XYZ file of C-alpha atoms in Angstrom:
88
model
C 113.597 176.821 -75.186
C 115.294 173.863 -73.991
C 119.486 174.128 -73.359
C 121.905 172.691 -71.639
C 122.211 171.641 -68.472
C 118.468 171.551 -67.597
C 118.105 175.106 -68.180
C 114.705 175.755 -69.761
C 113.160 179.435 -70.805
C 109.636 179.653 -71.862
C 108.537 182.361 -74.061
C 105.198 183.481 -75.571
C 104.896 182.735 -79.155
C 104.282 186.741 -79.922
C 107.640 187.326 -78.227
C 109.531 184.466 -80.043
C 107.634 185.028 -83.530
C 108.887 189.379 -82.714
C 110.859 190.768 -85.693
C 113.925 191.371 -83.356
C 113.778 187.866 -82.050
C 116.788 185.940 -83.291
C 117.895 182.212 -83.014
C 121.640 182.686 -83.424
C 124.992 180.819 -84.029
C 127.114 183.733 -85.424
C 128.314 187.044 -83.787
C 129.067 189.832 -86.054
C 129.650 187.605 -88.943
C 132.091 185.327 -86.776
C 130.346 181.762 -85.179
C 129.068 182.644 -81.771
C 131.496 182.326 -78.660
C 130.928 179.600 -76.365
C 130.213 181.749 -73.264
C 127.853 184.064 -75.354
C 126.113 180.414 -75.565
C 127.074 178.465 -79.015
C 126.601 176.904 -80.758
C 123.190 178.176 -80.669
C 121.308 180.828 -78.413
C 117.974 182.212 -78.315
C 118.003 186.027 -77.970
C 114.443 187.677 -77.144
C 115.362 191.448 -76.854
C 111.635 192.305 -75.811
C 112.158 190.239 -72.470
C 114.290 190.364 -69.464
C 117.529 188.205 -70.818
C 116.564 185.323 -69.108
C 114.232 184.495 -71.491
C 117.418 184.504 -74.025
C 118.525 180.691 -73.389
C 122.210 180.257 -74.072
C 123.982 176.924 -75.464
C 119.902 175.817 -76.802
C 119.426 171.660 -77.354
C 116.050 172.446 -78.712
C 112.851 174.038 -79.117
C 109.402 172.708 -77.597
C 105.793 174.200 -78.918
C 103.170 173.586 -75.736
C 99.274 174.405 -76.174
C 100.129 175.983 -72.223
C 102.124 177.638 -70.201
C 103.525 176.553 -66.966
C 106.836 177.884 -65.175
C 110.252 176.612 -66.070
C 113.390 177.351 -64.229
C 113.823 180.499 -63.338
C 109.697 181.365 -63.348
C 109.867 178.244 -60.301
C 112.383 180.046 -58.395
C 110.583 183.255 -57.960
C 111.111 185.286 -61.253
C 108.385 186.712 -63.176
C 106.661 184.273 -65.899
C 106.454 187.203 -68.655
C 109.377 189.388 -68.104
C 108.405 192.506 -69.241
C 111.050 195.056 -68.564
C 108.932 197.869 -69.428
C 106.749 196.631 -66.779
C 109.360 196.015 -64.726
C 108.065 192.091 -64.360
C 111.352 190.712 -62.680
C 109.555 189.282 -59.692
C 106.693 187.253 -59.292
């Protein structure tokens, strides 16, 4: 996921393709606040919730993975929070 500000997330295709994996713009029935990240956010509930970009610009499909911005500052690249992958 690619937002604002330089912020990038990446995400497994499983994970974004999951049936509770939303792309949103509305929060119960009303369009989505701006500091819950509208217009548009990504929200991956099987991942930590910085895989859930906020205020997204776009999406970008890549044949491999490399780490973005938080997976380049020390966090985990999957995120599992069963796991407990916070960390690298």
């Amino acid at each position: 996921f690619e937002a604002a500000h330089g912020y990038t997330a990446n995400v497994p295709l499983k994970y974004a393709l999951h049936p509770n994996s939303l792309i949103t713009w509305k929060l119960d029935g009303r369009p989505l606040p701006r500091p819950h990240g509208a217009p548009v956010r990504a929200l991956i509930p099987e991942l930590y919730f910085w895989k859930s970009a906020k205020w997204l610009q776009g999406i970008r499909f890549s044949a491999s993975d490399a780490p973005v911005y938080w997976e380049s500052r020390g966090y985990h690249n999957r995120a599992d929070p069963w796991l407990e992958e916070r960390y690298a």
